[in-house]
Amino acid sequence: MLPAIHDTGTGEAVLFFHAFTMDASQWDHQVAALSADMRCVRVDLWGCGDSPPPPAGAPSLDTFAAAVIDALDSRDIERVAVVGLSMGGYLAFALWRLAPERIRALALCNTRAAADAPGPRDERLAMADLVEREQSVESIVEPMVARLLSPGAQAEAHIVDPVRGRIRRCTPAGIAFAQRAIANRLDSTALLDSITVPTLVIAGTQDAIVGPDEVHAIADRISGATYVELDCGHLSNLELPHAVSEHLSTFLTPATMTS
Ligand code: MLT
């Protein structure tokens, strides 16, 4: 089942993958900054944003990545630069595993390569069960805000209110699918050695979900990767939209990438 696609601008294609509990609108600022020169293609995970509900079957990020390839095919998009934040990074790894020839560059933000340890994995599965049982995402809104944003950003209504809104727009089925699919994901640490395209890695010094050391380790394993550390929490592109857009703009300039 094809995910919803938001297709803005013309030029070389850039595919954006959003974080868990977010949707394509997470990238609004970056699309506004880049779409004069690039074709910005954003997908919504099943059950989030404008996408249809998750399909039946075992929840898997690989299944979603395969559907994204079908969606790119349906729009005659051959190669993309991929920008992924957190869960979006897990999806970027899934896409690289499936079709590396389709990827011309990678921007990995606030993400990790390792699979879950047993404790965090159990917490994910418990959240999936909770939202399904309650048929509501309301009880996860404030705990997610506290994890996703730095204390400073939590005090900024223009940052925190849209984050709450995006979480509330996810369906219980979408949240449950995402948590189970993330819990089932493969460890991508060894995959890092196979990444040969230009790569930008962005970390947040106040990231409560993936600390900067773990993000830095990704850049260390990818040959030639550029590492950038910003003073922000997990959702770097929402806390520091101008800085992230500028780093992406510089990185995605055609001269810096193989064609
Ligand atoms: C995200 O922001 O996508 C999530 O925090 C990912 C995760 O829970 O591992």
PDB file of C-alpha atoms and ligand atoms in Angstrom:
ATOM      1  CA  MET A   1       0.000   0.000   0.000  1.00  0.00           C
ATOM      2  CA  LEU A   2       1.549   3.314  -1.096  1.00  0.00           C
ATOM      3  CA  PRO A   3       2.185   5.898   1.639  1.00  0.00           C
ATOM      4  CA  ALA A   4       1.044   9.508   1.277  1.00  0.00           C
ATOM      5  CA  ILE A   5       3.615  11.579  -0.582  1.00  0.00           C
ATOM      6  CA  HIS A   6       4.099  15.338  -0.404  1.00  0.00           C
ATOM      7  CA  ASP A   7       6.038  16.386  -3.494  1.00  0.00           C
ATOM      8  CA  THR A   8       7.306  19.979  -3.561  1.00  0.00           C
ATOM      9  CA  GLY A   9       9.679  21.775  -5.914  1.00  0.00           C
ATOM     10  CA  THR A  10      11.792  20.721  -8.864  1.00  0.00           C
ATOM     11  CA  GLY A  11      15.364  19.562  -9.296  1.00  0.00           C
ATOM     12  CA  GLU A  12      17.308  16.638  -7.798  1.00  0.00           C
ATOM     13  CA  ALA A  13      15.018  14.648  -5.504  1.00  0.00           C
ATOM     14  CA  VAL A  14      15.436  14.646  -1.722  1.00  0.00           C
ATOM     15  CA  LEU A  15      13.412  12.122   0.273  1.00  0.00           C
ATOM     16  CA  PHE A  16      12.547  13.026   3.881  1.00  0.00           C
ATOM     17  CA  PHE A  17      11.679  10.445   6.568  1.00  0.00           C
ATOM     18  CA  HIS A  18      10.100  11.822   9.758  1.00  0.00           C
ATOM     19  CA  ALA A  19      10.612  10.736  13.389  1.00  0.00           C
ATOM     20  CA  PHE A  20       8.366   8.495  15.498  1.00  0.00           C
ATOM     21  CA  THR A  21       5.064  10.258  16.417  1.00  0.00           C
ATOM     22  CA  MET A  22       5.726  12.983  13.815  1.00  0.00           C
ATOM     23  CA  ASP A  23       4.609  13.262  10.187  1.00  0.00           C
ATOM     24  CA  ALA A  24       5.851  14.848   6.966  1.00  0.00           C
ATOM     25  CA  SER A  25       5.065  18.341   8.279  1.00  0.00           C
ATOM     26  CA  GLN A  26       8.052  17.935  10.608  1.00  0.00           C
ATOM     27  CA  TRP A  27      10.091  18.966   7.542  1.00  0.00           C
ATOM     28  CA  ASP A  28       8.058  22.075   6.576  1.00  0.00           C
ATOM     29  CA  HIS A  29      10.885  24.495   7.313  1.00  0.00           C
ATOM     30  CA  GLN A  30      13.452  22.474   5.395  1.00  0.00           C
ATOM     31  CA  VAL A  31      11.094  22.159   2.415  1.00  0.00           C
ATOM     32  CA  ALA A  32      10.499  25.908   2.440  1.00  0.00           C
ATOM     33  CA  ALA A  33      14.267  26.454   2.472  1.00  0.00           C
ATOM     34  CA  LEU A  34      15.219  23.856  -0.161  1.00  0.00           C
ATOM     35  CA  SER A  35      12.353  23.453  -2.603  1.00  0.00           C
ATOM     36  CA  ALA A  36      13.360  26.376  -4.822  1.00  0.00           C
ATOM     37  CA  ASP A  37      16.347  24.269  -5.942  1.00  0.00           C
ATOM     38  CA  MET A  38      15.349  20.688  -5.145  1.00  0.00           C
ATOM     39  CA  ARG A  39      12.402  18.338  -5.437  1.00  0.00           C
ATOM     40  CA  CYS A  40      11.464  17.658  -1.812  1.00  0.00           C
ATOM     41  CA  VAL A  41       9.570  14.384  -1.416  1.00  0.00           C
ATOM     42  CA  ARG A  42       8.135  13.669   2.025  1.00  0.00           C
ATOM     43  CA  VAL A  43       6.339  10.508   3.078  1.00  0.00           C
ATOM     44  CA  ASP A  44       4.017   9.915   6.021  1.00  0.00           C
ATOM     45  CA  LEU A  45       4.424   6.614   7.840  1.00  0.00           C
ATOM     46  CA  TRP A  46       1.321   4.428   7.647  1.00  0.00           C
ATOM     47  CA  GLY A  47      -1.178   5.596  10.286  1.00  0.00           C
ATOM     48  CA  CYS A  48       0.430   9.057  10.504  1.00  0.00           C
ATOM     49  CA  GLY A  49      -0.211  12.295   8.613  1.00  0.00           C
ATOM     50  CA  ASP A  50      -2.156  11.628   5.410  1.00  0.00           C
ATOM     51  CA  SER A  51      -1.107   7.998   4.970  1.00  0.00           C
ATOM     52  CA  PRO A  52      -3.542   5.085   5.047  1.00  0.00           C
ATOM     53  CA  PRO A  53      -3.584   2.739   8.063  1.00  0.00           C
ATOM     54  CA  PRO A  54      -0.811   0.158   8.385  1.00  0.00           C
ATOM     55  CA  PRO A  55      -1.355  -2.995   6.350  1.00  0.00           C
ATOM     56  CA  ALA A  56      -1.977  -6.384   8.002  1.00  0.00           C
ATOM     57  CA  GLY A  57       1.070  -8.538   8.659  1.00  0.00           C
ATOM     58  CA  ALA A  58       4.184  -8.341  10.799  1.00  0.00           C
ATOM     59  CA  PRO A  59       5.070  -4.649  11.434  1.00  0.00           C
ATOM     60  CA  SER A  60       8.308  -3.931   9.607  1.00  0.00           C
ATOM     61  CA  LEU A  61      10.254  -0.831   8.584  1.00  0.00           C
ATOM     62  CA  ASP A  62      11.600  -2.866   5.652  1.00  0.00           C
ATOM     63  CA  THR A  63       8.033  -3.348   4.365  1.00  0.00           C
ATOM     64  CA  PHE A  64       7.461   0.394   4.581  1.00  0.00           C
ATOM     65  CA  ALA A  65      10.782   1.114   2.827  1.00  0.00           C
ATOM     66  CA  ALA A  66       9.741  -1.247   0.004  1.00  0.00           C
ATOM     67  CA  ALA A  67       6.448   0.667  -0.309  1.00  0.00           C
ATOM     68  CA  VAL A  68       8.419   3.915  -0.508  1.00  0.00           C
ATOM     69  CA  ILE A  69      10.426   2.487  -3.422  1.00  0.00           C
ATOM     70  CA  ASP A  70       7.119   1.672  -5.163  1.00  0.00           C
ATOM     71  CA  ALA A  71       5.969   5.242  -4.486  1.00  0.00           C
ATOM     72  CA  LEU A  72       9.194   6.639  -5.993  1.00  0.00           C
ATOM     73  CA  ASP A  73       8.716   4.372  -9.025  1.00  0.00           C
ATOM     74  CA  SER A  74       5.142   5.630  -9.413  1.00  0.00           C
ATOM     75  CA  ARG A  75       6.558   9.158  -9.761  1.00  0.00           C
ATOM     76  CA  ASP A  76       9.497   8.196 -11.989  1.00  0.00           C
ATOM     77  CA  ILE A  77      11.991   9.193  -9.306  1.00  0.00           C
ATOM     78  CA  GLU A  78      15.117   7.125  -9.803  1.00  0.00           C
ATOM     79  CA  ARG A  79      17.695   8.378  -7.287  1.00  0.00           C
ATOM     80  CA  VAL A  80      17.243  10.389  -4.104  1.00  0.00           C
ATOM     81  CA  ALA A  81      19.242  11.994  -1.354  1.00  0.00           C
ATOM     82  CA  VAL A  82      17.678  10.676   1.858  1.00  0.00           C
ATOM     83  CA  VAL A  83      17.207  12.793   4.990  1.00  0.00           C
ATOM     84  CA  GLY A  84      16.019  10.866   8.064  1.00  0.00           C
ATOM     85  CA  LEU A  85      15.652  11.856  11.690  1.00  0.00           C
ATOM     86  CA  SER A  86      15.655   9.137  14.373  1.00  0.00           C
ATOM     87  CA  MET A  87      13.068   6.616  13.115  1.00  0.00           C
ATOM     88  CA  GLY A  88      13.635   8.341   9.782  1.00  0.00           C
ATOM     89  CA  GLY A  89      17.275   7.268  10.056  1.00  0.00           C
ATOM     90  CA  TYR A  90      16.198   3.668  10.716  1.00  0.00           C
ATOM     91  CA  LEU A  91      14.139   3.943   7.516  1.00  0.00           C
ATOM     92  CA  ALA A  92      17.130   5.370   5.638  1.00  0.00           C
ATOM     93  CA  PHE A  93      19.136   2.290   6.720  1.00  0.00           C
ATOM     94  CA  ALA A  94      16.267   0.020   5.621  1.00  0.00           C
ATOM     95  CA  LEU A  95      16.223   1.735   2.208  1.00  0.00           C
ATOM     96  CA  TRP A  96      20.002   1.414   1.887  1.00  0.00           C
ATOM     97  CA  ARG A  97      19.712  -2.295   2.668  1.00  0.00           C
ATOM     98  CA  LEU A  98      17.016  -2.747   0.011  1.00  0.00           C
ATOM     99  CA  ALA A  99      18.164  -0.475  -2.806  1.00  0.00           C
ATOM    100  CA  PRO A 100      21.501   1.308  -2.270  1.00  0.00           C
ATOM    101  CA  GLU A 101      21.638   2.129  -5.979  1.00  0.00           C
ATOM    102  CA  ARG A 102      18.652   4.457  -5.486  1.00  0.00           C
ATOM    103  CA  ILE A 103      20.475   6.603  -2.877  1.00  0.00           C
ATOM    104  CA  ARG A 104      22.920   9.329  -3.882  1.00  0.00           C
ATOM    105  CA  ALA A 105      23.493  10.864  -0.438  1.00  0.00           C
ATOM    106  CA  LEU A 106      22.411  10.411   3.177  1.00  0.00           C
ATOM    107  CA  ALA A 107      21.693  12.891   5.966  1.00  0.00           C
ATOM    108  CA  LEU A 108      21.287  11.009   9.241  1.00  0.00           C
ATOM    109  CA  CYS A 109      19.938  13.137  12.095  1.00  0.00           C
ATOM    110  CA  ASN A 110      19.633  12.168  15.780  1.00  0.00           C
ATOM    111  CA  THR A 111      19.550   8.490  14.951  1.00  0.00           C
ATOM    112  CA  ARG A 112      21.227   5.251  15.958  1.00  0.00           C
ATOM    113  CA  ALA A 113      22.529   2.260  14.052  1.00  0.00           C
ATOM    114  CA  ALA A 114      22.184  -0.335  16.833  1.00  0.00           C
ATOM    115  CA  ALA A 115      19.033  -2.355  17.437  1.00  0.00           C
ATOM    116  CA  ASP A 116      17.188  -2.010  20.763  1.00  0.00           C
ATOM    117  CA  ALA A 117      18.460  -3.515  23.992  1.00  0.00           C
ATOM    118  CA  PRO A 118      15.846  -5.790  25.645  1.00  0.00           C
ATOM    119  CA  GLY A 119      14.633  -3.163  28.199  1.00  0.00           C
ATOM    120  CA  PRO A 120      13.851  -0.352  25.720  1.00  0.00           C
ATOM    121  CA  ARG A 121      12.379  -2.930  23.340  1.00  0.00           C
ATOM    122  CA  ASP A 122       9.933  -4.072  26.022  1.00  0.00           C
ATOM    123  CA  GLU A 123       8.968  -0.433  26.683  1.00  0.00           C
ATOM    124  CA  ARG A 124       8.165   0.053  23.000  1.00  0.00           C
ATOM    125  CA  LEU A 125       5.996  -3.015  22.890  1.00  0.00           C
ATOM    126  CA  ALA A 126       4.220  -1.885  26.069  1.00  0.00           C
ATOM    127  CA  MET A 127       3.459   1.510  24.443  1.00  0.00           C
ATOM    128  CA  ALA A 128       2.091  -0.249  21.359  1.00  0.00           C
ATOM    129  CA  ASP A 129      -0.212  -2.346  23.557  1.00  0.00           C
ATOM    130  CA  LEU A 130      -1.252   0.726  25.610  1.00  0.00           C
ATOM    131  CA  VAL A 131      -2.419   2.883  22.682  1.00  0.00           C
ATOM    132  CA  GLU A 132      -4.246  -0.055  21.156  1.00  0.00           C
ATOM    133  CA  ARG A 133      -5.946  -0.876  24.452  1.00  0.00           C
ATOM    134  CA  GLU A 134      -6.934   2.762  25.041  1.00  0.00           C
ATOM    135  CA  GLN A 135      -7.709   3.408  21.365  1.00  0.00           C
ATOM    136  CA  SER A 136      -6.139   6.813  21.961  1.00  0.00           C
ATOM    137  CA  VAL A 137      -2.667   8.352  21.823  1.00  0.00           C
ATOM    138  CA  GLU A 138      -3.471  10.942  24.512  1.00  0.00           C
ATOM    139  CA  SER A 139      -1.565   9.272  27.348  1.00  0.00           C
ATOM    140  CA  ILE A 140       1.691   9.281  25.382  1.00  0.00           C
ATOM    141  CA  VAL A 141       1.577  12.974  24.357  1.00  0.00           C
ATOM    142  CA  GLU A 142       3.300  14.555  27.382  1.00  0.00           C
ATOM    143  CA  PRO A 143       5.815  11.720  27.971  1.00  0.00           C
ATOM    144  CA  MET A 144       6.830  11.944  24.294  1.00  0.00           C
ATOM    145  CA  VAL A 145       7.160  15.747  24.424  1.00  0.00           C
ATOM    146  CA  ALA A 146       9.457  15.398  27.439  1.00  0.00           C
ATOM    147  CA  ARG A 147      11.663  12.932  25.545  1.00  0.00           C
ATOM    148  CA  LEU A 148      11.622  14.616  22.146  1.00  0.00           C
ATOM    149  CA  LEU A 149      12.397  18.225  23.108  1.00  0.00           C
ATOM    150  CA  SER A 150      15.088  19.875  25.225  1.00  0.00           C
ATOM    151  CA  PRO A 151      13.848  21.734  28.341  1.00  0.00           C
ATOM    152  CA  GLY A 152      14.336  25.078  26.575  1.00  0.00           C
ATOM    153  CA  ALA A 153      12.268  23.998  23.562  1.00  0.00           C
ATOM    154  CA  GLN A 154       9.528  22.617  25.836  1.00  0.00           C
ATOM    155  CA  ALA A 155       9.077  26.170  27.132  1.00  0.00           C
ATOM    156  CA  GLU A 156       8.631  27.564  23.588  1.00  0.00           C
ATOM    157  CA  ALA A 157       4.962  27.351  22.556  1.00  0.00           C
ATOM    158  CA  HIS A 158       5.768  27.733  18.860  1.00  0.00           C
ATOM    159  CA  ILE A 159       7.909  24.582  19.049  1.00  0.00           C
ATOM    160  CA  VAL A 160       6.048  22.422  21.545  1.00  0.00           C
ATOM    161  CA  ASP A 161       2.453  23.040  20.415  1.00  0.00           C
ATOM    162  CA  PRO A 162       2.982  21.787  16.843  1.00  0.00           C
ATOM    163  CA  VAL A 163       4.843  18.756  18.258  1.00  0.00           C
ATOM    164  CA  ARG A 164       1.824  17.945  20.462  1.00  0.00           C
ATOM    165  CA  GLY A 165      -0.443  18.430  17.442  1.00  0.00           C
ATOM    166  CA  ARG A 166       1.550  15.987  15.323  1.00  0.00           C
ATOM    167  CA  ILE A 167       1.540  13.333  18.058  1.00  0.00           C
ATOM    168  CA  ARG A 168      -2.242  13.702  18.405  1.00  0.00           C
ATOM    169  CA  ARG A 169      -2.737  13.325  14.650  1.00  0.00           C
ATOM    170  CA  CYS A 170      -1.061   9.886  14.697  1.00  0.00           C
ATOM    171  CA  THR A 171      -3.585   7.081  15.043  1.00  0.00           C
ATOM    172  CA  PRO A 172      -3.228   4.383  17.713  1.00  0.00           C
ATOM    173  CA  ALA A 173      -2.708   1.894  14.869  1.00  0.00           C
ATOM    174  CA  GLY A 174       0.071   4.080  13.443  1.00  0.00           C
ATOM    175  CA  ILE A 175       1.840   4.371  16.808  1.00  0.00           C
ATOM    176  CA  ALA A 176       1.509   0.637  17.471  1.00  0.00           C
ATOM    177  CA  PHE A 177       2.799  -0.206  13.984  1.00  0.00           C
ATOM    178  CA  ALA A 178       5.776   2.146  14.359  1.00  0.00           C
ATOM    179  CA  GLN A 179       6.789   0.871  17.798  1.00  0.00           C
ATOM    180  CA  ARG A 180       6.556  -2.787  16.783  1.00  0.00           C
ATOM    181  CA  ALA A 181       8.348  -2.151  13.496  1.00  0.00           C
ATOM    182  CA  ILE A 182      11.112  -0.214  15.283  1.00  0.00           C
ATOM    183  CA  ALA A 183      11.382  -3.014  17.874  1.00  0.00           C
ATOM    184  CA  ASN A 184      11.722  -5.554  15.024  1.00  0.00           C
ATOM    185  CA  ARG A 185      14.352  -3.594  13.094  1.00  0.00           C
ATOM    186  CA  LEU A 186      17.702  -5.085  12.196  1.00  0.00           C
ATOM    187  CA  ASP A 187      20.936  -3.858  13.734  1.00  0.00           C
ATOM    188  CA  SER A 188      22.497  -1.557  11.115  1.00  0.00           C
ATOM    189  CA  THR A 189      25.933  -1.130  12.714  1.00  0.00           C
ATOM    190  CA  ALA A 190      27.715  -3.414  10.234  1.00  0.00           C
ATOM    191  CA  LEU A 191      25.806  -1.771   7.377  1.00  0.00           C
ATOM    192  CA  LEU A 192      27.606   1.518   8.079  1.00  0.00           C
ATOM    193  CA  ASP A 193      30.817   0.138   6.538  1.00  0.00           C
ATOM    194  CA  SER A 194      28.975  -0.381   3.234  1.00  0.00           C
ATOM    195  CA  ILE A 195      27.812   3.235   2.920  1.00  0.00           C
ATOM    196  CA  THR A 196      29.778   4.825   0.105  1.00  0.00           C
ATOM    197  CA  VAL A 197      27.689   7.911  -0.702  1.00  0.00           C
ATOM    198  CA  PRO A 198      28.291  11.403   0.759  1.00  0.00           C
ATOM    199  CA  THR A 199      26.880  11.424   4.283  1.00  0.00           C
ATOM    200  CA  LEU A 200      26.028  14.164   6.753  1.00  0.00           C
ATOM    201  CA  VAL A 201      25.432  13.190  10.387  1.00  0.00           C
ATOM    202  CA  ILE A 202      23.709  15.600  12.802  1.00  0.00           C
ATOM    203  CA  ALA A 203      23.547  15.224  16.600  1.00  0.00           C
ATOM    204  CA  GLY A 204      21.980  17.250  19.414  1.00  0.00           C
ATOM    205  CA  THR A 205      24.013  17.894  22.556  1.00  0.00           C
ATOM    206  CA  GLN A 206      20.796  17.754  24.642  1.00  0.00           C
ATOM    207  CA  ASP A 207      19.277  14.764  22.861  1.00  0.00           C
ATOM    208  CA  ALA A 208      17.664  12.601  25.582  1.00  0.00           C
ATOM    209  CA  ILE A 209      16.960   9.695  23.197  1.00  0.00           C
ATOM    210  CA  VAL A 210      20.191   9.298  21.199  1.00  0.00           C
ATOM    211  CA  GLY A 211      23.139  11.025  22.825  1.00  0.00           C
ATOM    212  CA  PRO A 212      25.800  12.763  20.701  1.00  0.00           C
ATOM    213  CA  ASP A 213      28.447  10.084  21.373  1.00  0.00           C
ATOM    214  CA  GLU A 214      26.264   7.412  19.804  1.00  0.00           C
ATOM    215  CA  VAL A 215      25.506   9.631  16.808  1.00  0.00           C
ATOM    216  CA  HIS A 216      29.184  10.512  16.438  1.00  0.00           C
ATOM    217  CA  ALA A 217      30.002   6.794  16.310  1.00  0.00           C
ATOM    218  CA  ILE A 218      27.852   6.548  13.157  1.00  0.00           C
ATOM    219  CA  ALA A 219      29.903   9.272  11.462  1.00  0.00           C
ATOM    220  CA  ASP A 220      33.122   7.541  12.534  1.00  0.00           C
ATOM    221  CA  ARG A 221      32.082   4.314  10.774  1.00  0.00           C
ATOM    222  CA  ILE A 222      31.012   5.920   7.474  1.00  0.00           C
ATOM    223  CA  SER A 223      33.911   6.774   5.231  1.00  0.00           C
ATOM    224  CA  GLY A 224      34.182  10.534   4.642  1.00  0.00           C
ATOM    225  CA  ALA A 225      31.067  11.423   6.655  1.00  0.00           C
ATOM    226  CA  THR A 226      30.661  14.989   7.926  1.00  0.00           C
ATOM    227  CA  TYR A 227      29.622  15.283  11.582  1.00  0.00           C
ATOM    228  CA  VAL A 228      27.751  18.285  12.978  1.00  0.00           C
ATOM    229  CA  GLU A 229      26.762  18.801  16.630  1.00  0.00           C
ATOM    230  CA  LEU A 230      24.045  21.317  17.470  1.00  0.00           C
ATOM    231  CA  ASP A 231      22.920  22.635  20.851  1.00  0.00           C
ATOM    232  CA  CYS A 232      19.425  21.110  20.887  1.00  0.00           C
ATOM    233  CA  GLY A 233      17.366  18.079  21.838  1.00  0.00           C
ATOM    234  CA  HIS A 234      16.204  15.103  19.755  1.00  0.00           C
ATOM    235  CA  LEU A 235      14.082  16.934  17.176  1.00  0.00           C
ATOM    236  CA  SER A 236      16.982  19.046  15.938  1.00  0.00           C
ATOM    237  CA  ASN A 237      15.234  20.321  12.814  1.00  0.00           C
ATOM    238  CA  LEU A 238      12.290  21.648  14.861  1.00  0.00           C
ATOM    239  CA  GLU A 239      14.394  23.199  17.633  1.00  0.00           C
ATOM    240  CA  LEU A 240      16.959  24.776  15.297  1.00  0.00           C
ATOM    241  CA  PRO A 241      15.206  24.870  11.912  1.00  0.00           C
ATOM    242  CA  HIS A 242      17.468  27.513  10.343  1.00  0.00           C
ATOM    243  CA  ALA A 243      20.681  25.733  11.344  1.00  0.00           C
ATOM    244  CA  VAL A 244      19.487  22.345  10.096  1.00  0.00           C
ATOM    245  CA  SER A 245      18.176  23.816   6.834  1.00  0.00           C
ATOM    246  CA  GLU A 246      21.502  25.557   6.257  1.00  0.00           C
ATOM    247  CA  HIS A 247      23.526  22.412   6.896  1.00  0.00           C
ATOM    248  CA  LEU A 248      21.246  20.447   4.566  1.00  0.00           C
ATOM    249  CA  SER A 249      21.373  23.135   1.904  1.00  0.00           C
ATOM    250  CA  THR A 250      25.177  23.196   1.908  1.00  0.00           C
ATOM    251  CA  PHE A 251      25.399  19.417   1.990  1.00  0.00           C
ATOM    252  CA  LEU A 252      22.797  18.804  -0.722  1.00  0.00           C
ATOM    253  CA  THR A 253      24.260  21.293  -3.189  1.00  0.00           C
ATOM    254  CA  PRO A 254      24.850  19.207  -6.332  1.00  0.00           C
ATOM    255  CA  ALA A 255      28.611  19.923  -6.327  1.00  0.00           C
ATOM    256  CA  THR A 256      29.010  18.045  -3.022  1.00  0.00           C
ATOM    257  CA  MET A 257      27.327  14.884  -4.269  1.00  0.00           C
ATOM    258  CA  THR A 258      27.985  12.173  -6.788  1.00  0.00           C
ATOM    259  CA  SER A 259      25.305  12.141  -9.478  1.00  0.00           C
TER     260      SER A 259
HETATM  261  C1  MLT B   1      12.098   8.876  17.007  1.00  0.00           C
HETATM  262  O1  MLT B   1      12.219  10.046  17.345  1.00  0.00           O
HETATM  263  O2  MLT B   1      11.927   8.520  15.835  1.00  0.00           O
HETATM  264  C2  MLT B   1      12.101   7.839  18.091  1.00  0.00           C
HETATM  265  O3  MLT B   1      12.512   8.384  19.274  1.00  0.00           O
HETATM  266  C3  MLT B   1      12.878   6.680  17.693  1.00  0.00           C
HETATM  267  C4  MLT B   1      13.050   5.684  18.787  1.00  0.00           C
HETATM  268  O4  MLT B   1      12.220   5.634  19.711  1.00  0.00           O
HETATM  269  O5  MLT B   1      14.007   4.918  18.708  1.00  0.00           O
END
